[in-house]
PDB file of C-alpha atoms in Angstrom:
ATOM      1  CA  MET A1060       0.000   0.000   0.000  1.00 88.00           C
ATOM      2  CA  LEU A1061       1.376   3.391  -1.028  1.00 96.00           C
ATOM      3  CA  LEU A1062       0.381   5.292   2.118  1.00 97.00           C
ATOM      4  CA  GLU A1063       0.347   2.599   4.772  1.00 96.00           C
ATOM      5  CA  GLU A1064       0.648   4.093   8.276  1.00 95.00           C
ATOM      6  CA  LYS A1065       0.750   7.625   6.834  1.00 98.00           C
ATOM      7  CA  ASN A1066      -1.431  10.474   8.106  1.00 98.00           C
ATOM      8  CA  VAL A1067      -3.048  12.692   5.473  1.00 98.00           C
ATOM      9  CA  ILE A1068      -5.077  15.914   5.567  1.00 98.00           C
ATOM     10  CA  VAL A1069      -7.356  16.779   2.653  1.00 98.00           C
ATOM     11  CA  THR A1070      -8.840  20.280   2.646  1.00 98.00           C
ATOM     12  CA  GLY A1071     -12.089  20.625   0.778  1.00 97.00           C
ATOM     13  CA  GLY A1072     -12.370  16.919   1.488  1.00 97.00           C
ATOM     14  CA  ALA A1073     -16.141  16.686   1.779  1.00 97.00           C
ATOM     15  CA  SER A1074     -16.949  16.574  -1.945  1.00 95.00           C
ATOM     16  CA  GLY A1075     -15.677  16.179  -5.488  1.00 94.00           C
ATOM     17  CA  ILE A1076     -11.938  15.789  -5.991  1.00 96.00           C
ATOM     18  CA  GLY A1077     -11.300  16.084  -2.265  1.00 97.00           C
ATOM     19  CA  LEU A1078     -13.630  13.268  -1.284  1.00 98.00           C
ATOM     20  CA  ALA A1079     -12.315  11.027  -4.061  1.00 98.00           C
ATOM     21  CA  SER A1080      -8.804  11.666  -2.738  1.00 98.00           C
ATOM     22  CA  VAL A1081      -9.849  10.834   0.824  1.00 98.00           C
ATOM     23  CA  LYS A1082     -11.196   7.491  -0.361  1.00 98.00           C
ATOM     24  CA  ARG A1083      -8.087   6.635  -2.396  1.00 98.00           C
ATOM     25  CA  CYS A1084      -5.818   7.424   0.560  1.00 98.00           C
ATOM     26  CA  LEU A1085      -7.886   5.202   2.824  1.00 98.00           C
ATOM     27  CA  GLU A1086      -7.703   2.403   0.262  1.00 98.00           C
ATOM     28  CA  GLU A1087      -3.916   2.779   0.280  1.00 98.00           C
ATOM     29  CA  GLY A1088      -3.635   2.417   4.052  1.00 98.00           C
ATOM     30  CA  ALA A1089      -3.558   6.016   5.309  1.00 98.00           C
ATOM     31  CA  SER A1090      -5.402   7.621   8.186  1.00 98.00           C
ATOM     32  CA  VAL A1091      -7.181  10.641   6.733  1.00 98.00           C
ATOM     33  CA  VAL A1092      -8.552  13.905   8.093  1.00 98.00           C
ATOM     34  CA  ILE A1093     -11.382  15.403   6.050  1.00 98.00           C
ATOM     35  CA  ALA A1094     -11.062  19.158   6.543  1.00 98.00           C
ATOM     36  CA  ASP A1095     -13.923  21.319   5.327  1.00 98.00           C
ATOM     37  CA  ILE A1096     -16.297  24.069   6.367  1.00 97.00           C
ATOM     38  CA  GLU A1097     -18.833  23.468   9.115  1.00 96.00           C
ATOM     39  CA  ASP A1098     -21.920  23.239   6.888  1.00 94.00           C
ATOM     40  CA  SER A1099     -20.347  20.686   4.536  1.00 96.00           C
ATOM     41  CA  ASP A1100     -21.106  16.955   4.482  1.00 97.00           C
ATOM     42  CA  GLY A1101     -17.664  16.224   5.895  1.00 97.00           C
ATOM     43  CA  ALA A1102     -18.814  14.871   9.259  1.00 98.00           C
ATOM     44  CA  ALA A1103     -21.262  12.435   7.661  1.00 98.00           C
ATOM     45  CA  HIS A1104     -18.706  11.196   5.146  1.00 98.00           C
ATOM     46  CA  ALA A1105     -16.063  10.816   7.845  1.00 98.00           C
ATOM     47  CA  GLN A1106     -18.379   8.760  10.060  1.00 98.00           C
ATOM     48  CA  LYS A1107     -19.262   6.404   7.211  1.00 98.00           C
ATOM     49  CA  LEU A1108     -15.657   6.020   6.063  1.00 98.00           C
ATOM     50  CA  ASP A1109     -14.397   5.648   9.624  1.00 98.00           C
ATOM     51  CA  ASN A1110     -16.700   2.669  10.054  1.00 97.00           C
ATOM     52  CA  GLN A1111     -15.637   1.213   6.722  1.00 97.00           C
ATOM     53  CA  TYR A1112     -11.907   1.639   7.303  1.00 97.00           C
ATOM     54  CA  SER A1113     -11.573   0.645  10.955  1.00 92.00           C
ATOM     55  CA  GLY A1114     -11.228   4.018  12.597  1.00 95.00           C
ATOM     56  CA  ARG A1115      -8.928   5.706  10.084  1.00 97.00           C
ATOM     57  CA  CYS A1116     -11.043   8.712   9.046  1.00 98.00           C
ATOM     58  CA  LEU A1117     -12.083  11.804  10.959  1.00 98.00           C
ATOM     59  CA  PHE A1118     -13.532  15.233  10.248  1.00 98.00           C
ATOM     60  CA  LYS A1119     -12.163  18.604  11.289  1.00 98.00           C
ATOM     61  CA  VAL A1120     -13.871  21.934  10.682  1.00 98.00           C
ATOM     62  CA  CYS A1121     -11.578  24.245   8.747  1.00 98.00           C
ATOM     63  CA  ASP A1122     -12.272  27.401   6.759  1.00 98.00           C
ATOM     64  CA  VAL A1123      -9.036  28.109   4.894  1.00 98.00           C
ATOM     65  CA  THR A1124      -9.679  31.857   5.080  1.00 98.00           C
ATOM     66  CA  ASN A1125      -9.335  31.629   8.871  1.00 98.00           C
ATOM     67  CA  THR A1126      -5.716  31.364  10.040  1.00 98.00           C
ATOM     68  CA  ALA A1127      -6.707  30.265  13.547  1.00 98.00           C
ATOM     69  CA  GLN A1128      -8.795  27.385  12.168  1.00 98.00           C
ATOM     70  CA  VAL A1129      -6.015  26.307   9.804  1.00 98.00           C
ATOM     71  CA  ASP A1130      -3.424  26.284  12.567  1.00 98.00           C
ATOM     72  CA  LYS A1131      -5.808  24.427  14.891  1.00 98.00           C
ATOM     73  CA  LEU A1132      -6.403  21.796  12.202  1.00 98.00           C
ATOM     74  CA  PHE A1133      -2.705  20.930  12.195  1.00 98.00           C
ATOM     75  CA  ASP A1134      -2.273  21.181  15.951  1.00 98.00           C
ATOM     76  CA  ASP A1135      -5.232  18.867  16.546  1.00 98.00           C
ATOM     77  CA  THR A1136      -4.131  16.393  13.874  1.00 98.00           C
ATOM     78  CA  VAL A1137      -0.657  16.113  15.358  1.00 98.00           C
ATOM     79  CA  ALA A1138      -2.128  15.719  18.839  1.00 98.00           C
ATOM     80  CA  GLU A1139      -4.420  12.891  17.705  1.00 97.00           C
ATOM     81  CA  LEU A1140      -2.365  11.145  15.013  1.00 97.00           C
ATOM     82  CA  SER A1141       1.196  12.199  15.989  1.00 97.00           C
ATOM     83  CA  SER A1142       2.242  13.373  12.495  1.00 98.00           C
ATOM     84  CA  VAL A1143       1.109  14.889   9.216  1.00 98.00           C
ATOM     85  CA  ASP A1144       2.790  13.033   6.374  1.00 98.00           C
ATOM     86  CA  ALA A1145       0.883  14.439   3.401  1.00 98.00           C
ATOM     87  CA  VAL A1146      -1.527  17.280   2.685  1.00 98.00           C
ATOM     88  CA  PHE A1147      -3.804  17.818  -0.281  1.00 98.00           C
ATOM     89  CA  ASN A1148      -4.305  21.590  -0.319  1.00 98.00           C
ATOM     90  CA  ASN A1149      -7.496  21.258  -2.310  1.00 98.00           C
ATOM     91  CA  ALA A1150     -10.108  23.682  -0.936  1.00 94.00           C
ATOM     92  CA  GLY A1151     -11.227  26.193  -3.558  1.00 92.00           C
ATOM     93  CA  ILE A1152     -14.103  27.863  -5.379  1.00 91.00           C
ATOM     94  CA  GLY A1153     -14.853  28.907  -8.946  1.00 89.00           C
ATOM     95  CA  GLY A1154     -16.286  32.137 -10.263  1.00 84.00           C
ATOM     96  CA  LEU A1155     -17.223  33.657 -13.629  1.00 82.00           C
ATOM     97  CA  CYS A1156     -17.652  37.391 -14.106  1.00 85.00           C
ATOM     98  CA  PRO A1157     -16.528  39.972 -16.686  1.00 81.00           C
ATOM     99  CA  SER A1158     -13.521  41.799 -15.318  1.00 87.00           C
ATOM    100  CA  ASP A1159     -15.163  45.206 -15.655  1.00 86.00           C
ATOM    101  CA  ASP A1160     -18.125  44.047 -13.586  1.00 90.00           C
ATOM    102  CA  VAL A1161     -16.598  41.974 -10.771  1.00 90.00           C
ATOM    103  CA  SER A1162     -16.898  43.569  -7.333  1.00 94.00           C
ATOM    104  CA  ASP A1163     -14.007  44.030  -4.936  1.00 95.00           C
ATOM    105  CA  ASP A1164     -15.686  41.675  -2.483  1.00 94.00           C
ATOM    106  CA  GLU A1165     -16.073  38.845  -4.999  1.00 94.00           C
ATOM    107  CA  TYR A1166     -12.571  39.297  -6.440  1.00 93.00           C
ATOM    108  CA  LEU A1167     -10.993  39.278  -2.992  1.00 97.00           C
ATOM    109  CA  ARG A1168     -13.117  36.304  -1.856  1.00 96.00           C
ATOM    110  CA  ILE A1169     -11.859  34.163  -4.749  1.00 95.00           C
ATOM    111  CA  ILE A1170      -8.263  35.232  -4.125  1.00 96.00           C
ATOM    112  CA  ASP A1171      -8.557  34.644  -0.382  1.00 97.00           C
ATOM    113  CA  ILE A1172      -9.847  31.085  -0.706  1.00 97.00           C
ATOM    114  CA  ASN A1173      -7.924  29.932  -3.780  1.00 97.00           C
ATOM    115  CA  LEU A1174      -4.555  31.588  -3.169  1.00 98.00           C
ATOM    116  CA  ASN A1175      -4.256  32.911   0.372  1.00 98.00           C
ATOM    117  CA  GLY A1176      -5.981  29.806   1.725  1.00 98.00           C
ATOM    118  CA  VAL A1177      -3.490  27.576  -0.060  1.00 98.00           C
ATOM    119  CA  PHE A1178      -0.668  29.564   1.518  1.00 98.00           C
ATOM    120  CA  ARG A1179      -2.177  29.395   5.016  1.00 98.00           C
ATOM    121  CA  VAL A1180      -2.481  25.613   4.799  1.00 98.00           C
ATOM    122  CA  ALA A1181       0.977  25.175   3.265  1.00 98.00           C
ATOM    123  CA  ARG A1182       2.559  27.362   5.948  1.00 98.00           C
ATOM    124  CA  ALA A1183       0.960  25.357   8.747  1.00 98.00           C
ATOM    125  CA  ALA A1184       1.967  22.103   7.052  1.00 98.00           C
ATOM    126  CA  LEU A1185       5.571  23.226   6.627  1.00 98.00           C
ATOM    127  CA  ARG A1186       5.880  24.067  10.317  1.00 98.00           C
ATOM    128  CA  VAL A1187       4.824  20.538  11.237  1.00 98.00           C
ATOM    129  CA  MET A1188       6.798  18.806   8.494  1.00 98.00           C
ATOM    130  CA  TYR A1189      10.001  20.720   9.205  1.00 98.00           C
ATOM    131  CA  ARG A1190       9.889  19.419  12.783  1.00 98.00           C
ATOM    132  CA  GLN A1191       9.380  15.887  11.434  1.00 97.00           C
ATOM    133  CA  GLY A1192      12.019  16.246   8.732  1.00 98.00           C
ATOM    134  CA  SER A1193       9.650  14.815   6.131  1.00 98.00           C
ATOM    135  CA  GLY A1194       6.351  15.310   4.355  1.00 98.00           C
ATOM    136  CA  SER A1195       4.603  16.016   1.068  1.00 98.00           C
ATOM    137  CA  ILE A1196       2.335  18.964   0.252  1.00 98.00           C
ATOM    138  CA  VAL A1197       0.253  18.906  -2.914  1.00 98.00           C
ATOM    139  CA  ASN A1198      -1.505  22.128  -3.920  1.00 98.00           C
ATOM    140  CA  CYS A1199      -4.508  22.055  -6.229  1.00 98.00           C
ATOM    141  CA  ALA A1200      -3.820  24.489  -9.057  1.00 98.00           C
ATOM    142  CA  SER A1201      -5.543  24.318 -12.456  1.00 95.00           C
ATOM    143  CA  ILE A1202      -5.098  24.416 -16.198  1.00 94.00           C
ATOM    144  CA  LEU A1203      -6.110  28.061 -15.664  1.00 90.00           C
ATOM    145  CA  GLY A1204      -2.878  28.465 -13.742  1.00 92.00           C
ATOM    146  CA  VAL A1205      -0.972  28.318 -17.026  1.00 92.00           C
ATOM    147  CA  PHE A1206      -3.220  30.142 -19.498  1.00 88.00           C
ATOM    148  CA  GLY A1207      -6.050  32.660 -19.438  1.00 86.00           C
ATOM    149  CA  GLN A1208      -9.788  32.434 -19.958  1.00 84.00           C
ATOM    150  CA  SER A1209     -12.272  35.262 -20.228  1.00 82.00           C
ATOM    151  CA  GLN A1210     -14.361  36.154 -17.166  1.00 82.00           C
ATOM    152  CA  THR A1211     -11.974  34.417 -14.761  1.00 85.00           C
ATOM    153  CA  ALA A1212      -9.539  37.186 -13.804  1.00 90.00           C
ATOM    154  CA  ALA A1213      -9.616  36.432 -10.073  1.00 93.00           C
ATOM    155  CA  TYR A1214      -9.545  32.658 -10.519  1.00 93.00           C
ATOM    156  CA  THR A1215      -6.702  32.653 -13.046  1.00 95.00           C
ATOM    157  CA  ALA A1216      -4.727  35.124 -10.935  1.00 96.00           C
ATOM    158  CA  ALA A1217      -5.147  32.860  -7.912  1.00 96.00           C
ATOM    159  CA  LYS A1218      -4.280  29.628  -9.698  1.00 97.00           C
ATOM    160  CA  GLY A1219      -1.307  31.150 -11.470  1.00 97.00           C
ATOM    161  CA  GLY A1220      -0.136  32.273  -8.062  1.00 98.00           C
ATOM    162  CA  VAL A1221      -0.528  28.746  -6.720  1.00 98.00           C
ATOM    163  CA  VAL A1222       1.659  27.360  -9.507  1.00 98.00           C
ATOM    164  CA  ASN A1223       4.509  29.774  -8.847  1.00 98.00           C
ATOM    165  CA  MET A1224       4.098  29.607  -5.069  1.00 98.00           C
ATOM    166  CA  THR A1225       4.494  25.846  -5.366  1.00 98.00           C
ATOM    167  CA  ARG A1226       7.828  26.291  -7.148  1.00 98.00           C
ATOM    168  CA  THR A1227       9.078  28.644  -4.444  1.00 98.00           C
ATOM    169  CA  LEU A1228       7.904  26.460  -1.573  1.00 98.00           C
ATOM    170  CA  GLY A1229       9.419  23.427  -3.262  1.00 98.00           C
ATOM    171  CA  ILE A1230      12.811  25.145  -3.380  1.00 98.00           C
ATOM    172  CA  GLU A1231      12.581  26.307   0.241  1.00 98.00           C
ATOM    173  CA  ALA A1232      11.400  22.985   1.629  1.00 98.00           C
ATOM    174  CA  ALA A1233      13.659  20.569  -0.257  1.00 98.00           C
ATOM    175  CA  PRO A1234      16.697  20.889   2.057  1.00 98.00           C
ATOM    176  CA  LYS A1235      14.427  20.107   5.017  1.00 98.00           C
ATOM    177  CA  GLY A1236      13.092  16.837   3.624  1.00 98.00           C
ATOM    178  CA  VAL A1237       9.719  18.181   2.468  1.00 98.00           C
ATOM    179  CA  ARG A1238       8.380  18.055  -1.085  1.00 98.00           C
ATOM    180  CA  VAL A1239       5.850  20.576  -2.472  1.00 98.00           C
ATOM    181  CA  ASN A1240       4.063  19.994  -5.766  1.00 98.00           C
ATOM    182  CA  ALA A1241       0.875  21.027  -7.530  1.00 98.00           C
ATOM    183  CA  ILE A1242      -1.757  19.331  -9.662  1.00 98.00           C
ATOM    184  CA  GLY A1243      -3.386  21.143 -12.588  1.00 98.00           C
ATOM    185  CA  PRO A1244      -6.741  19.495 -13.293  1.00 97.00           C
ATOM    186  CA  GLY A1245      -8.599  19.997 -16.532  1.00 95.00           C
ATOM    187  CA  TYR A1246     -12.369  20.174 -16.357  1.00 93.00           C
ATOM    188  CA  ILE A1247     -13.519  17.449 -13.995  1.00 95.00           C
ATOM    189  CA  ASP A1248     -16.987  15.908 -13.790  1.00 91.00           C
ATOM    190  CA  THR A1249     -17.998  17.195 -10.356  1.00 84.00           C
ATOM    191  CA  PRO A1250     -21.098  18.946  -8.971  1.00 74.00           C
ATOM    192  CA  LEU A1251     -19.480  22.294  -9.855  1.00 72.00           C
ATOM    193  CA  LEU A1252     -20.420  21.644 -13.505  1.00 80.00           C
ATOM    194  CA  GLU A1253     -24.038  20.684 -12.855  1.00 77.00           C
ATOM    195  CA  ALA A1254     -25.269  24.211 -13.592  1.00 74.00           C
ATOM    196  CA  LEU A1255     -23.997  24.070 -17.194  1.00 78.00           C
ATOM    197  CA  ASP A1256     -26.463  23.413 -20.013  1.00 84.00           C
ATOM    198  CA  ASP A1257     -25.803  20.618 -22.516  1.00 89.00           C
ATOM    199  CA  ASP A1258     -24.280  22.901 -25.165  1.00 90.00           C
ATOM    200  CA  MET A1259     -21.789  24.377 -22.718  1.00 86.00           C
ATOM    201  CA  LEU A1260     -20.945  20.935 -21.360  1.00 90.00           C
ATOM    202  CA  GLN A1261     -20.325  19.530 -24.842  1.00 92.00           C
ATOM    203  CA  GLY A1262     -18.178  22.546 -25.630  1.00 90.00           C
ATOM    204  CA  LEU A1263     -16.001  21.813 -22.614  1.00 89.00           C
ATOM    205  CA  ILE A1264     -15.693  18.154 -23.537  1.00 93.00           C
ATOM    206  CA  GLN A1265     -14.520  19.063 -27.047  1.00 92.00           C
ATOM    207  CA  LEU A1266     -11.645  21.093 -25.590  1.00 91.00           C
ATOM    208  CA  HIS A1267     -10.103  17.888 -24.211  1.00 94.00           C
ATOM    209  CA  PRO A1268      -8.358  15.826 -26.936  1.00 95.00           C
ATOM    210  CA  ILE A1269      -9.014  12.681 -24.916  1.00 95.00           C
ATOM    211  CA  GLY A1270     -12.729  13.225 -25.675  1.00 94.00           C
ATOM    212  CA  ARG A1271     -14.294  13.491 -22.228  1.00 95.00           C
ATOM    213  CA  LEU A1272     -14.164  15.290 -18.910  1.00 96.00           C
ATOM    214  CA  GLY A1273     -11.891  14.031 -16.190  1.00 97.00           C
ATOM    215  CA  ARG A1274     -13.100  11.980 -13.240  1.00 97.00           C
ATOM    216  CA  PRO A1275     -12.402  12.964  -9.627  1.00 97.00           C
ATOM    217  CA  GLU A1276     -10.652   9.619  -9.088  1.00 98.00           C
ATOM    218  CA  GLU A1277      -8.119  10.512 -11.787  1.00 98.00           C
ATOM    219  CA  ILE A1278      -7.045  13.616  -9.881  1.00 98.00           C
ATOM    220  CA  ALA A1279      -7.027  11.568  -6.685  1.00 98.00           C
ATOM    221  CA  ASN A1280      -4.622   9.116  -8.311  1.00 98.00           C
ATOM    222  CA  ALA A1281      -2.283  11.966  -9.205  1.00 98.00           C
ATOM    223  CA  PHE A1282      -2.385  13.191  -5.620  1.00 98.00           C
ATOM    224  CA  LEU A1283      -1.701   9.678  -4.386  1.00 98.00           C
ATOM    225  CA  PHE A1284       1.420   9.487  -6.534  1.00 98.00           C
ATOM    226  CA  LEU A1285       2.760  12.890  -5.465  1.00 98.00           C
ATOM    227  CA  ALA A1286       2.004  12.222  -1.797  1.00 98.00           C
ATOM    228  CA  SER A1287       3.752   8.872  -1.796  1.00 98.00           C
ATOM    229  CA  ASP A1288       7.397   7.831  -1.820  1.00 97.00           C
ATOM    230  CA  GLU A1289       6.914   6.891  -5.478  1.00 97.00           C
ATOM    231  CA  ALA A1290       7.437  10.618  -6.168  1.00 98.00           C
ATOM    232  CA  SER A1291      10.492  10.976  -3.927  1.00 98.00           C
ATOM    233  CA  PHE A1292      12.462  12.904  -6.606  1.00 98.00           C
ATOM    234  CA  VAL A1293       9.580  15.201  -7.587  1.00 98.00           C
ATOM    235  CA  THR A1294       9.289  18.667  -6.058  1.00 98.00           C
ATOM    236  CA  GLY A1295       8.346  22.119  -7.307  1.00 98.00           C
ATOM    237  CA  ALA A1296       6.394  20.521 -10.154  1.00 98.00           C
ATOM    238  CA  HIS A1297       2.969  21.319 -11.609  1.00 98.00           C
ATOM    239  CA  LEU A1298       1.510  18.052 -12.873  1.00 98.00           C
ATOM    240  CA  LEU A1299      -1.170  18.696 -15.498  1.00 98.00           C
ATOM    241  CA  VAL A1300      -3.951  16.104 -15.439  1.00 98.00           C
ATOM    242  CA  ASP A1301      -6.115  17.552 -18.176  1.00 97.00           C
ATOM    243  CA  GLY A1302      -6.854  15.076 -20.962  1.00 96.00           C
ATOM    244  CA  GLY A1303      -4.530  17.012 -23.286  1.00 96.00           C
ATOM    245  CA  PHE A1304      -6.325  20.341 -22.770  1.00 94.00           C
ATOM    246  CA  THR A1305      -3.149  22.403 -22.469  1.00 94.00           C
ATOM    247  CA  ALA A1306      -1.165  20.469 -25.085  1.00 93.00           C
ATOM    248  CA  GLY A1307      -2.718  22.474 -27.912  1.00 85.00           C
ATOM    249  CA  LYS A1308      -5.315  22.050 -30.624  1.00 72.00           C
ATOM    250  CA  SER A1309      -5.357  19.305 -33.232  1.00 67.00           C
TER     251      SER A1309
END
């Protein structure tokens, strides 16, 4: 098992890519903390998975815009599990709005969750992992971290920041035994896309040379690789898992 006896935190772990990653880590032998906001389904999922995997899953309330909650998440995890071996820094939100119409509040909200929140979690993780002398942090970036798309100024700014932050953190952390990488998902078949009509959905599918949207489990598998010792020589990388989206047009 790739993560046997490892302790993993997944932010945004109550749904979509996060929940798929929680399940894959449990299958590979890890103990997993689902970290999500209070009104998520995290507690219910954790209870069910804890029963299924013999006491290896728990839920912690964490809003990544709240530094005190982020720090408490790591303090409590160390107190209960003794270490934090891997983190999937996955919590995030979307948002579409023309740049000339987006409000300050909405722009700053997207930046605070998708960029500042990633930093808050990474900082807390580094403090723990530096004391341990080991660990793996995986930040969830995006294909929109490497190219632009109309009506996504805040989102693309945040995800581009995550990509370059990952490089910097990877350089800083490497001498201390900690690896920091990012995943760049293409469009993934999650509840976030349920609001799209059929024409928009088909348009998105056609942008992926592989001919379909991604599945949450496929991003989870990428996280599993980067979190594990299989990726022991990988740090500062942005692994695109996008069905060929960013490779170009045929």
